[in-house]
Amino acid sequence: MVKTADAALTAASAVNEKHKKIWQTVQAIPYGKVACYGQVADLAGLPGRARLVGKALGAVPKGGWRGQSVPWYRVINSQGKISFAPGSESFQQQSDLLQDEQVVVLGAKIKLKEFQWQPDLAELLFVLKG
DNA sequence: ACCTTGACGGTTC
DNA sequence: GGAACCGCCAAGG
């Protein structure tokens, strides 16, 4: 194996590890609650990497992860809004899925005061444990 | 190797 | 509130 190729493979593998950590964290968000990208990044041990969370969610395996689905739609931005363009198909899908869980979505806005996930100690440990 | 593009976020005005 | 700005960094061109 050539050095450069080996290094590239290692790097790619590292990226996937980050994605996995993010997926696991998202799976901990309970029904009827939402979390923002930055919050997920922090919990996943990747502070300041909110954008990476978006990337990871866009790469979620179709069948879920570890035999469990990944509720990507429970992740919104720090302004309490859905990050897809209003009117787009993805936006509509996310909005519908959230409302199916009793989350109130007004336009693109969701009241974080009311619906943001605030993990208790047990949940935090679960996330850290993986 | 350089540049652009994001499912973002905190600060500042 | 909201808009402009900057920092962030993985992917793709």
PDB file of N, CA, C and O in Angstrom, chain A residues 78-115:
ATOM      1  N   SER A  78     -30.261  26.826  15.323  1.00  0.00           N
ATOM      2  CA  SER A  78     -30.284  27.490  16.628  1.00  0.00           C
ATOM      3  C   SER A  78     -31.317  28.610  16.718  1.00  0.00           C
ATOM      4  O   SER A  78     -31.610  29.094  17.796  1.00  0.00           O
ATOM      5  N   GLN A  79     -31.856  29.005  15.568  1.00  0.00           N
ATOM      6  CA  GLN A  79     -32.874  30.048  15.586  1.00  0.00           C
ATOM      7  C   GLN A  79     -34.248  29.419  15.749  1.00  0.00           C
ATOM      8  O   GLN A  79     -35.261  30.111  15.682  1.00  0.00           O
ATOM      9  N   GLY A  80     -34.270  28.102  15.896  1.00  0.00           N
ATOM     10  CA  GLY A  80     -35.532  27.406  16.070  1.00  0.00           C
ATOM     11  C   GLY A  80     -36.264  27.216  14.759  1.00  0.00           C
ATOM     12  O   GLY A  80     -37.483  27.017  14.748  1.00  0.00           O
ATOM     13  N   LYS A  81     -35.528  27.273  13.670  1.00  0.00           N
ATOM     14  CA  LYS A  81     -36.174  27.121  12.367  1.00  0.00           C
ATOM     15  C   LYS A  81     -35.651  25.922  11.583  1.00  0.00           C
ATOM     16  O   LYS A  81     -34.523  25.490  11.752  1.00  0.00           O
ATOM     17  N   ILE A  82     -36.511  25.427  10.683  1.00  0.00           N
ATOM     18  CA  ILE A  82     -36.130  24.329   9.800  1.00  0.00           C
ATOM     19  C   ILE A  82     -35.144  24.926   8.823  1.00  0.00           C
ATOM     20  O   ILE A  82     -35.386  26.011   8.276  1.00  0.00           O
ATOM     21  N   SER A  83     -34.038  24.250   8.594  1.00  0.00           N
ATOM     22  CA  SER A  83     -32.993  24.803   7.734  1.00  0.00           C
ATOM     23  C   SER A  83     -33.125  24.589   6.237  1.00  0.00           C
ATOM     24  O   SER A  83     -32.325  25.093   5.479  1.00  0.00           O
ATOM     25  N   PHE A  84     -34.146  23.865   5.809  1.00  0.00           N
ATOM     26  CA  PHE A  84     -34.331  23.676   4.367  1.00  0.00           C
ATOM     27  C   PHE A  84     -35.088  24.881   3.842  1.00  0.00           C
ATOM     28  O   PHE A  84     -35.750  25.594   4.598  1.00  0.00           O
ATOM     29  N   ALA A  85     -34.992  25.104   2.557  1.00  0.00           N
ATOM     30  CA  ALA A  85     -35.686  26.232   1.953  1.00  0.00           C
ATOM     31  C   ALA A  85     -37.183  26.015   2.065  1.00  0.00           C
ATOM     32  O   ALA A  85     -37.686  24.950   1.711  1.00  0.00           O
ATOM     33  N   PRO A  86     -37.904  27.025   2.584  1.00  0.00           N
ATOM     34  CA  PRO A  86     -39.358  26.906   2.734  1.00  0.00           C
ATOM     35  C   PRO A  86     -39.963  26.560   1.371  1.00  0.00           C
ATOM     36  O   PRO A  86     -39.601  27.152   0.368  1.00  0.00           O
ATOM     37  N   GLY A  87     -40.876  25.593   1.361  1.00  0.00           N
ATOM     38  CA  GLY A  87     -41.512  25.222   0.107  1.00  0.00           C
ATOM     39  C   GLY A  87     -40.845  24.048  -0.583  1.00  0.00           C
ATOM     40  O   GLY A  87     -41.450  23.403  -1.427  1.00  0.00           O
ATOM     41  N   SER A  88     -39.597  23.759  -0.181  1.00  0.00           N
ATOM     42  CA  SER A  88     -38.904  22.640  -0.822  1.00  0.00           C
ATOM     43  C   SER A  88     -39.506  21.326  -0.311  1.00  0.00           C
ATOM     44  O   SER A  88     -40.178  21.301   0.725  1.00  0.00           O
ATOM     45  N   GLU A  89     -39.244  20.276  -1.043  1.00  0.00           N
ATOM     46  CA  GLU A  89     -39.793  18.973  -0.676  1.00  0.00           C
ATOM     47  C   GLU A  89     -39.281  18.520   0.689  1.00  0.00           C
ATOM     48  O   GLU A  89     -40.037  18.025   1.533  1.00  0.00           O
ATOM     49  N   SER A  90     -37.982  18.716   0.905  1.00  0.00           N
ATOM     50  CA  SER A  90     -37.378  18.311   2.181  1.00  0.00           C
ATOM     51  C   SER A  90     -37.984  19.095   3.335  1.00  0.00           C
ATOM     52  O   SER A  90     -38.240  18.556   4.410  1.00  0.00           O
ATOM     53  N   PHE A  91     -38.207  20.378   3.093  1.00  0.00           N
ATOM     54  CA  PHE A  91     -38.801  21.231   4.129  1.00  0.00           C
ATOM     55  C   PHE A  91     -40.165  20.681   4.530  1.00  0.00           C
ATOM     56  O   PHE A  91     -40.475  20.507   5.706  1.00  0.00           O
ATOM     57  N   GLN A  92     -40.972  20.402   3.520  1.00  0.00           N
ATOM     58  CA  GLN A  92     -42.323  19.905   3.766  1.00  0.00           C
ATOM     59  C   GLN A  92     -42.317  18.589   4.526  1.00  0.00           C
ATOM     60  O   GLN A  92     -43.080  18.385   5.468  1.00  0.00           O
ATOM     61  N   GLN A  93     -41.389  17.722   4.115  1.00  0.00           N
ATOM     62  CA  GLN A  93     -41.289  16.408   4.756  1.00  0.00           C
ATOM     63  C   GLN A  93     -40.929  16.554   6.225  1.00  0.00           C
ATOM     64  O   GLN A  93     -41.526  15.924   7.097  1.00  0.00           O
ATOM     65  N   GLN A  94     -39.937  17.397   6.495  1.00  0.00           N
ATOM     66  CA  GLN A  94     -39.507  17.594   7.882  1.00  0.00           C
ATOM     67  C   GLN A  94     -40.631  18.188   8.717  1.00  0.00           C
ATOM     68  O   GLN A  94     -40.900  17.749   9.834  1.00  0.00           O
ATOM     69  N   SER A  95     -41.287  19.172   8.151  1.00  0.00           N
ATOM     70  CA  SER A  95     -42.396  19.822   8.847  1.00  0.00           C
ATOM     71  C   SER A  95     -43.497  18.815   9.174  1.00  0.00           C
ATOM     72  O   SER A  95     -44.016  18.776  10.294  1.00  0.00           O
ATOM     73  N   ASP A  96     -43.844  17.985   8.199  1.00  0.00           N
ATOM     74  CA  ASP A  96     -44.897  16.982   8.404  1.00  0.00           C
ATOM     75  C   ASP A  96     -44.522  15.974   9.474  1.00  0.00           C
ATOM     76  O   ASP A  96     -45.331  15.649  10.349  1.00  0.00           O
ATOM     77  N   LEU A  97     -43.283  15.471   9.388  1.00  0.00           N
ATOM     78  CA  LEU A  97     -42.839  14.470  10.366  1.00  0.00           C
ATOM     79  C   LEU A  97     -42.861  15.036  11.778  1.00  0.00           C
ATOM     80  O   LEU A  97     -43.244  14.348  12.731  1.00  0.00           O
ATOM     81  N   LEU A  98     -42.473  16.299  11.932  1.00  0.00           N
ATOM     82  CA  LEU A  98     -42.473  16.916  13.256  1.00  0.00           C
ATOM     83  C   LEU A  98     -43.890  17.069  13.782  1.00  0.00           C
ATOM     84  O   LEU A  98     -44.182  16.767  14.942  1.00  0.00           O
ATOM     85  N   GLN A  99     -44.764  17.526  12.917  1.00  0.00           N
ATOM     86  CA  GLN A  99     -46.141  17.723  13.365  1.00  0.00           C
ATOM     87  C   GLN A  99     -46.828  16.410  13.683  1.00  0.00           C
ATOM     88  O   GLN A  99     -47.744  16.368  14.502  1.00  0.00           O
ATOM     89  N   ASP A 100     -46.349  15.339  13.048  1.00  0.00           N
ATOM     90  CA  ASP A 100     -46.894  14.012  13.360  1.00  0.00           C
ATOM     91  C   ASP A 100     -46.543  13.643  14.808  1.00  0.00           C
ATOM     92  O   ASP A 100     -47.160  12.774  15.409  1.00  0.00           O
ATOM     93  N   GLU A 101     -45.515  14.322  15.340  1.00  0.00           N
ATOM     94  CA  GLU A 101     -45.090  14.054  16.730  1.00  0.00           C
ATOM     95  C   GLU A 101     -45.590  15.142  17.675  1.00  0.00           C
ATOM     96  O   GLU A 101     -45.026  15.368  18.735  1.00  0.00           O
ATOM     97  N   GLN A 102     -46.591  15.867  17.251  1.00  0.00           N
ATOM     98  CA  GLN A 102     -47.200  16.927  18.075  1.00  0.00           C
ATOM     99  C   GLN A 102     -46.334  18.158  18.245  1.00  0.00           C
ATOM    100  O   GLN A 102     -46.570  18.984  19.127  1.00  0.00           O
ATOM    101  N   VAL A 103     -45.279  18.276  17.442  1.00  0.00           N
ATOM    102  CA  VAL A 103     -44.435  19.469  17.531  1.00  0.00           C
ATOM    103  C   VAL A 103     -45.109  20.549  16.683  1.00  0.00           C
ATOM    104  O   VAL A 103     -45.447  20.306  15.524  1.00  0.00           O
ATOM    105  N   VAL A 104     -45.314  21.708  17.269  1.00  0.00           N
ATOM    106  CA  VAL A 104     -45.987  22.794  16.550  1.00  0.00           C
ATOM    107  C   VAL A 104     -45.005  23.542  15.654  1.00  0.00           C
ATOM    108  O   VAL A 104     -44.013  24.091  16.128  1.00  0.00           O
ATOM    109  N   VAL A 105     -45.290  23.552  14.361  1.00  0.00           N
ATOM    110  CA  VAL A 105     -44.430  24.245  13.409  1.00  0.00           C
ATOM    111  C   VAL A 105     -45.225  25.376  12.756  1.00  0.00           C
ATOM    112  O   VAL A 105     -46.191  25.136  12.041  1.00  0.00           O
ATOM    113  N   LEU A 106     -44.841  26.612  13.038  1.00  0.00           N
ATOM    114  CA  LEU A 106     -45.522  27.769  12.463  1.00  0.00           C
ATOM    115  C   LEU A 106     -44.623  28.344  11.385  1.00  0.00           C
ATOM    116  O   LEU A 106     -43.619  28.975  11.675  1.00  0.00           O
ATOM    117  N   GLY A 107     -45.007  28.086  10.118  1.00  0.00           N
ATOM    118  CA  GLY A 107     -44.145  28.509   9.035  1.00  0.00           C
ATOM    119  C   GLY A 107     -42.929  27.607   9.102  1.00  0.00           C
ATOM    120  O   GLY A 107     -43.048  26.419   8.884  1.00  0.00           O
ATOM    121  N   ALA A 108     -41.765  28.157   9.443  1.00  0.00           N
ATOM    122  CA  ALA A 108     -40.561  27.335   9.584  1.00  0.00           C
ATOM    123  C   ALA A 108     -40.155  27.300  11.050  1.00  0.00           C
ATOM    124  O   ALA A 108     -39.255  26.591  11.445  1.00  0.00           O
ATOM    125  N   LYS A 109     -40.868  28.079  11.856  1.00  0.00           N
ATOM    126  CA  LYS A 109     -40.490  28.275  13.253  1.00  0.00           C
ATOM    127  C   LYS A 109     -41.092  27.307  14.261  1.00  0.00           C
ATOM    128  O   LYS A 109     -42.242  26.937  14.185  1.00  0.00           O
ATOM    129  N   ILE A 110     -40.230  26.939  15.212  1.00  0.00           N
ATOM    130  CA  ILE A 110     -40.641  26.036  16.290  1.00  0.00           C
ATOM    131  C   ILE A 110     -40.217  26.704  17.592  1.00  0.00           C
ATOM    132  O   ILE A 110     -39.133  27.278  17.671  1.00  0.00           O
ATOM    133  N   LYS A 111     -41.070  26.667  18.592  1.00  0.00           N
ATOM    134  CA  LYS A 111     -40.726  27.292  19.863  1.00  0.00           C
ATOM    135  C   LYS A 111     -39.744  26.424  20.646  1.00  0.00           C
ATOM    136  O   LYS A 111     -40.125  25.413  21.215  1.00  0.00           O
ATOM    137  N   LEU A 112     -38.487  26.864  20.664  1.00  0.00           N
ATOM    138  CA  LEU A 112     -37.469  26.094  21.366  1.00  0.00           C
ATOM    139  C   LEU A 112     -37.779  26.012  22.855  1.00  0.00           C
ATOM    140  O   LEU A 112     -37.528  25.016  23.511  1.00  0.00           O
ATOM    141  N   LYS A 113     -38.347  27.092  23.373  1.00  0.00           N
ATOM    142  CA  LYS A 113     -38.705  27.139  24.790  1.00  0.00           C
ATOM    143  C   LYS A 113     -39.544  25.929  25.167  1.00  0.00           C
ATOM    144  O   LYS A 113     -39.431  25.376  26.250  1.00  0.00           O
ATOM    145  N   GLU A 114     -40.386  25.559  24.218  1.00  0.00           N
ATOM    146  CA  GLU A 114     -41.322  24.474  24.470  1.00  0.00           C
ATOM    147  C   GLU A 114     -40.880  23.093  24.005  1.00  0.00           C
ATOM    148  O   GLU A 114     -41.135  22.096  24.676  1.00  0.00           O
ATOM    149  N   PHE A 115     -40.207  23.036  22.868  1.00  0.00           N
ATOM    150  CA  PHE A 115     -39.866  21.741  22.299  1.00  0.00           C
ATOM    151  C   PHE A 115     -38.407  21.318  22.279  1.00  0.00           C
ATOM    152  O   PHE A 115     -38.093  20.212  21.862  1.00  0.00           O
TER     153      PHE A 115
END
